[in-house]
Amino acid sequence: MSGRPRGPERRPSVGRPRARGASLLDPRSAAGQVFLVQVVIVVLLVAAAVAAMVLQTANNALQQGRRESVVAAQSFANAPGTAEALRSPDPTAVLQPKAEAVRKRAGIDFVVVTDTKGIRYTYPYPSEIGKKFVGTIGPALKGKTVVEQAGGPPLPAGRGTAVQAVVPVTDAHGTVVGLVSAGITVRNVAALWLPMLPIILASGAVALGLAVAGTTLVSRRLRRQTHGLAPAELAQLYEHHEAVLHAVREGVLIIDADGYLVLANDEATRLLGLPPDVGRRPVRELGLPESITLLLTTPKAVTDEVYLAGDRLLAVNKRLTYPRGDHGGSVVTLRDTTELAAVSGRAEVARERLKLLYEAGLGIGTTLDVGRTAQELADVTAPQFADLVTVDLLDAVLRGWEPTAEGWRHLRRAAIGGERRTVPVYPVGELITFSRRTPQMRTLQERRVMLEPDLRQAHGWRAQDPERARKALECGFRSLLAVPLRARNVLLGVVNFYRTADSPPFEPEDLSFAEELAARAALAIDNARRFTREHAMAVTLQRSLLPRGQPDQDALEVAWRYLPAEAGVGGDWFDVIPLPGARVALVMGDVVGHGLHAAATMGRLRTAVHNFSTLDLPVDEVLGNLDDLVVRMDSEDDAGDAVNGHEGEGVTGATCLYAVYDPVAGTCTMARAGHPEPVVVDPDGTVTCPGVPASAPLGLGGYPFETAELRLPEGSQLVLYTDGLVENRDQDIDVGMDRLRQTLAGYGGRAPEETCRAVIDALKPSHASDDIALLAARTRMIPSSRVAEWEVPSDPALVPSIRARCRETLLGWGLEDAAFATELILSELLTNAIRYGSPPVRVRLLYGRCLICEVSDGSGTSPRLRRAATTDEGGRGLFLVAQFAQRWGTRYTTHGKVIWAEQVLHDGASAAADQPPVDFLLDQFDDLDM
């Protein structure tokens, strides 16, 4: 400001003088930065001069070496007797002394004479004579001179840059009879440029001294003009000055001793109605009230005096700028007291709305039900914000689907809130078709709040349903706010806030608050919608993946139960899979987690188990392949989420128990990967745990799976389950296992359905936090009277006798109609086993729901079905087997393989009886158009 003294007593307290040497060497100061730049420039100039001088000296030395090598080589090549010496019987004996003499006399490093193939005749070191010349000789053989830099064997000169010239030696007829190469090693050239170095360094020192002197002068002048403040401190003072003047809610005026207005901030300009370009004008020319003008122009100090300025009451404070100095001037602050009441009222309204927003945050979204969340929105906002609140949602939102713009015209009333619920509005659950002129449709189309301050003038609202509108106006409805419910930029519906004549109408400032309420509610509604969709999808997926009925099989009587957790479906699954040879596989698995991901993972694992069972692998190999699959699934999930920049949802935990029961031998082979051990109930009611070895859960990779083989008497029950049955938050797994054994004890004769019912009734928790899967299987045995087995010597001539025994067996079982097809199948399989397999060869017939024919041998080679040509004598056997059998295949054992074929029986007759004749099938098989 004008009149400010410059003496040291007025220096601002925010800064302090810096030491001269410190400021010059401090890289954070302006002087230090300028000095640093100048030092860098001087150093770069000195370095550039030295580098240029070194390069120039080295280049001159190299050029001198090139000239000397060319002169020496050409002189020796053209010397009398050189060409004749090259044609002599021993060129080296003639030329080596001459070359060494020339080398020493001319002061070069080598003179090498070679033939036209580059073989040396001379060299300073005789050991190198006769070796290949190192250099380019092609142009020299054509009569040209070659000058190059090349390396080669050691030279007397030692290290350096070797420059050599290669010139041709011609005879009298101009024919090149040899080559001469002379070279010189350009060594250290420092002696040429070192005498100039002191001059360059002295020049750099002088420049550096001038830079120090100039920087010191500039630094002193800056300190005098800034009172010792650093640039950062000056910038900070300016920023503080601007922030205080333009952000403070009080008017600030600065008047100098001459009565000129030096400064007026934004608030003072607003309160006094000053023009924008008010700076440096006399106060009396500003058009202010006389009382305020007099106050500003007199040197009197004022404290909290009230002055009238237009329609405002201003509280004024005035202080002299320099009360103890010779310079005048004053600072005036203004505060508007007329707005205090209005501000207090707005603060109360804001407090009430903040409280309502807090209540909305607590009361909306307490459940994941769409309808309940909509009702919570209506209950929280009525009557605090509106007298009546209705929530209309798209029908797709209530169903959990993704909303689309096509459904905007069809909204369903989801909730009504307020004391006036008896007014004539659409009831909850009714589907409403809004016209395009209604505020509801307009707010959806334009994606903004629609305010109808007077419903009597809202023609679009009245045209929607004139009769309901008339009754609503008679009930006192006066104003409406229609707010879109939008989440993730997707419209879910609309919320309608109504006020009656007893309440003040909605105003424009209510719009932002209504939008905030709707935004919070929309997020909760969308979360509920997405949960509904995911839950429905997971339930649908899991119902489609779990078994829907019991497969046809003779080995086990099965019953099961599946109970999902309260939080939603999970990854528990079970299966009963018929296998060849009347065997049955039992599977029980568990994927950690709940929801769609767990259900989808369960489906993938269940499908994989089916595929592995189809291959008829041993139980430990099935779990091993399943473990490899889980590892690959984890790797795929991790790789996909790494590309997308988020954490993967891999199979964080999966367990499985796989068991195969053979009703012929009465044995059950099983293995478990991290799964709870099964329970066996003997026919007498004794409950035991078979002691199946525990192996690592699926997905760890590299760990073997141990198997156990049990002998189960007929009528025994095998109970499989997941950990949700015996373990929860309130019960340890050991306690749950004891309760399970107690429930199963003493009831060996009951059916599996009764076993499942009793176990669920006894162990089902009141609040299930995990899925529960339970499978009870009672064993059956195929009677020995329905099993026929023969060992066959490896002689094709014995096949007819085995076929005859097969016919006798089938006649004894009453399967005369299946005899022909079975004999044909047995004959083909047995012939193949004897011809292409290895002993021992065995035949087994099993009579149950279907007729099974098995032929085993000691070979691991599997037959395959192929098309035989018309001229082929064989190749049609397996084709006939495939036509007469319902299913056929191969399974491998530890001692070879078993080829099996199943025939479905209908009242003792084979379904193959309805097949076409054999001759017809063979004719069709040979038909190339088939």
JSON list of N, CA and C in Angstrom, two decimals, residues 554-556 661-667 711-715 778-784 787:
[
{"chain": "A", "resi": 554, "resn": "ASP", "atom": "N", "xyz": [-29.03, -101.85, -10.45]},
{"chain": "A", "resi": 554, "resn": "ASP", "atom": "CA", "xyz": [-29.37, -102.99, -9.60]},
{"chain": "A", "resi": 554, "resn": "ASP", "atom": "C", "xyz": [-28.57, -103.03, -8.31]},
{"chain": "A", "resi": 555, "resn": "ALA", "atom": "N", "xyz": [-27.55, -102.16, -8.18]},
{"chain": "A", "resi": 555, "resn": "ALA", "atom": "CA", "xyz": [-26.59, -102.34, -7.10]},
{"chain": "A", "resi": 555, "resn": "ALA", "atom": "C", "xyz": [-27.03, -101.70, -5.79]},
{"chain": "A", "resi": 556, "resn": "LEU", "atom": "N", "xyz": [-27.72, -100.55, -5.83]},
{"chain": "A", "resi": 556, "resn": "LEU", "atom": "CA", "xyz": [-27.98, -99.79, -4.62]},
{"chain": "A", "resi": 556, "resn": "LEU", "atom": "C", "xyz": [-29.41, -99.29, -4.60]},
{"chain": "A", "resi": 661, "resn": "TYR", "atom": "N", "xyz": [-19.16, -99.12, -6.08]},
{"chain": "A", "resi": 661, "resn": "TYR", "atom": "CA", "xyz": [-19.66, -100.34, -5.45]},
{"chain": "A", "resi": 661, "resn": "TYR", "atom": "C", "xyz": [-19.89, -101.39, -6.52]},
{"chain": "A", "resi": 662, "resn": "ASP", "atom": "N", "xyz": [-19.38, -102.63, -6.27]},
{"chain": "A", "resi": 662, "resn": "ASP", "atom": "CA", "xyz": [-19.53, -103.76, -7.17]},
{"chain": "A", "resi": 662, "resn": "ASP", "atom": "C", "xyz": [-20.50, -104.75, -6.53]},
{"chain": "A", "resi": 663, "resn": "PRO", "atom": "N", "xyz": [-21.72, -104.89, -7.08]},
{"chain": "A", "resi": 663, "resn": "PRO", "atom": "CA", "xyz": [-22.70, -105.79, -6.45]},
{"chain": "A", "resi": 663, "resn": "PRO", "atom": "C", "xyz": [-22.39, -107.26, -6.66]},
{"chain": "A", "resi": 664, "resn": "VAL", "atom": "N", "xyz": [-21.48, -107.61, -7.55]},
{"chain": "A", "resi": 664, "resn": "VAL", "atom": "CA", "xyz": [-21.12, -109.01, -7.74]},
{"chain": "A", "resi": 664, "resn": "VAL", "atom": "C", "xyz": [-20.17, -109.46, -6.64]},
{"chain": "A", "resi": 665, "resn": "ALA", "atom": "N", "xyz": [-19.12, -108.66, -6.41]},
{"chain": "A", "resi": 665, "resn": "ALA", "atom": "CA", "xyz": [-18.16, -109.00, -5.37]},
{"chain": "A", "resi": 665, "resn": "ALA", "atom": "C", "xyz": [-18.56, -108.49, -4.00]},
{"chain": "A", "resi": 666, "resn": "GLY", "atom": "N", "xyz": [-19.51, -107.54, -3.93]},
{"chain": "A", "resi": 666, "resn": "GLY", "atom": "CA", "xyz": [-19.91, -106.98, -2.65]},
{"chain": "A", "resi": 666, "resn": "GLY", "atom": "C", "xyz": [-18.86, -106.08, -2.04]},
{"chain": "A", "resi": 667, "resn": "THR", "atom": "N", "xyz": [-18.02, -105.45, -2.86]},
{"chain": "A", "resi": 667, "resn": "THR", "atom": "CA", "xyz": [-16.95, -104.58, -2.39]},
{"chain": "A", "resi": 667, "resn": "THR", "atom": "C", "xyz": [-17.22, -103.15, -2.83]},
{"chain": "A", "resi": 711, "resn": "ARG", "atom": "N", "xyz": [-15.59, -104.37, 2.22]},
{"chain": "A", "resi": 711, "resn": "ARG", "atom": "CA", "xyz": [-16.55, -105.43, 1.87]},
{"chain": "A", "resi": 711, "resn": "ARG", "atom": "C", "xyz": [-17.83, -105.14, 2.63]},
{"chain": "A", "resi": 712, "resn": "LEU", "atom": "N", "xyz": [-18.90, -104.89, 1.90]},
{"chain": "A", "resi": 712, "resn": "LEU", "atom": "CA", "xyz": [-20.17, -104.50, 2.49]},
{"chain": "A", "resi": 712, "resn": "LEU", "atom": "C", "xyz": [-21.17, -105.64, 2.33]},
{"chain": "A", "resi": 713, "resn": "PRO", "atom": "N", "xyz": [-21.66, -106.19, 3.42]},
{"chain": "A", "resi": 713, "resn": "PRO", "atom": "CA", "xyz": [-22.70, -107.23, 3.30]},
{"chain": "A", "resi": 713, "resn": "PRO", "atom": "C", "xyz": [-23.97, -106.64, 2.68]},
{"chain": "A", "resi": 714, "resn": "GLU", "atom": "N", "xyz": [-24.76, -107.51, 2.10]},
{"chain": "A", "resi": 714, "resn": "GLU", "atom": "CA", "xyz": [-26.01, -107.04, 1.51]},
{"chain": "A", "resi": 714, "resn": "GLU", "atom": "C", "xyz": [-26.91, -106.47, 2.60]},
{"chain": "A", "resi": 715, "resn": "GLY", "atom": "N", "xyz": [-27.50, -105.30, 2.32]},
{"chain": "A", "resi": 715, "resn": "GLY", "atom": "CA", "xyz": [-28.34, -104.62, 3.30]},
{"chain": "A", "resi": 715, "resn": "GLY", "atom": "C", "xyz": [-27.60, -103.57, 4.10]},
{"chain": "A", "resi": 778, "resn": "ARG", "atom": "N", "xyz": [-28.33, -98.18, 0.26]},
{"chain": "A", "resi": 778, "resn": "ARG", "atom": "CA", "xyz": [-28.35, -99.54, 0.83]},
{"chain": "A", "resi": 778, "resn": "ARG", "atom": "C", "xyz": [-27.93, -100.53, -0.25]},
{"chain": "A", "resi": 779, "resn": "THR", "atom": "N", "xyz": [-26.99, -101.40, 0.11]},
{"chain": "A", "resi": 779, "resn": "THR", "atom": "CA", "xyz": [-26.37, -102.28, -0.88]},
{"chain": "A", "resi": 779, "resn": "THR", "atom": "C", "xyz": [-27.28, -103.46, -1.22]},
{"chain": "A", "resi": 780, "resn": "ARG", "atom": "N", "xyz": [-27.13, -103.88, -2.46]},
{"chain": "A", "resi": 780, "resn": "ARG", "atom": "CA", "xyz": [-27.77, -105.10, -2.95]},
{"chain": "A", "resi": 780, "resn": "ARG", "atom": "C", "xyz": [-26.66, -105.99, -3.54]},
{"chain": "A", "resi": 781, "resn": "MET", "atom": "N", "xyz": [-26.96, -107.27, -3.65]},
{"chain": "A", "resi": 781, "resn": "MET", "atom": "CA", "xyz": [-26.02, -108.22, -4.25]},
{"chain": "A", "resi": 781, "resn": "MET", "atom": "C", "xyz": [-26.71, -108.92, -5.41]},
{"chain": "A", "resi": 782, "resn": "ILE", "atom": "N", "xyz": [-25.97, -109.10, -6.50]},
{"chain": "A", "resi": 782, "resn": "ILE", "atom": "CA", "xyz": [-26.50, -109.92, -7.60]},
{"chain": "A", "resi": 782, "resn": "ILE", "atom": "C", "xyz": [-26.31, -111.39, -7.22]},
{"chain": "A", "resi": 783, "resn": "PRO", "atom": "N", "xyz": [-27.38, -112.15, -7.18]},
{"chain": "A", "resi": 783, "resn": "PRO", "atom": "CA", "xyz": [-27.24, -113.56, -6.76]},
{"chain": "A", "resi": 783, "resn": "PRO", "atom": "C", "xyz": [-26.28, -114.31, -7.66]},
{"chain": "A", "resi": 784, "resn": "SER", "atom": "N", "xyz": [-25.59, -115.26, -7.06]},
{"chain": "A", "resi": 784, "resn": "SER", "atom": "CA", "xyz": [-24.65, -116.06, -7.85]},
{"chain": "A", "resi": 784, "resn": "SER", "atom": "C", "xyz": [-25.35, -116.86, -8.93]},
{"chain": "A", "resi": 787, "resn": "VAL", "atom": "N", "xyz": [-25.13, -115.07, -12.23]},
{"chain": "A", "resi": 787, "resn": "VAL", "atom": "CA", "xyz": [-23.79, -114.76, -12.70]},
{"chain": "A", "resi": 787, "resn": "VAL", "atom": "C", "xyz": [-23.19, -116.04, -13.27]}
]
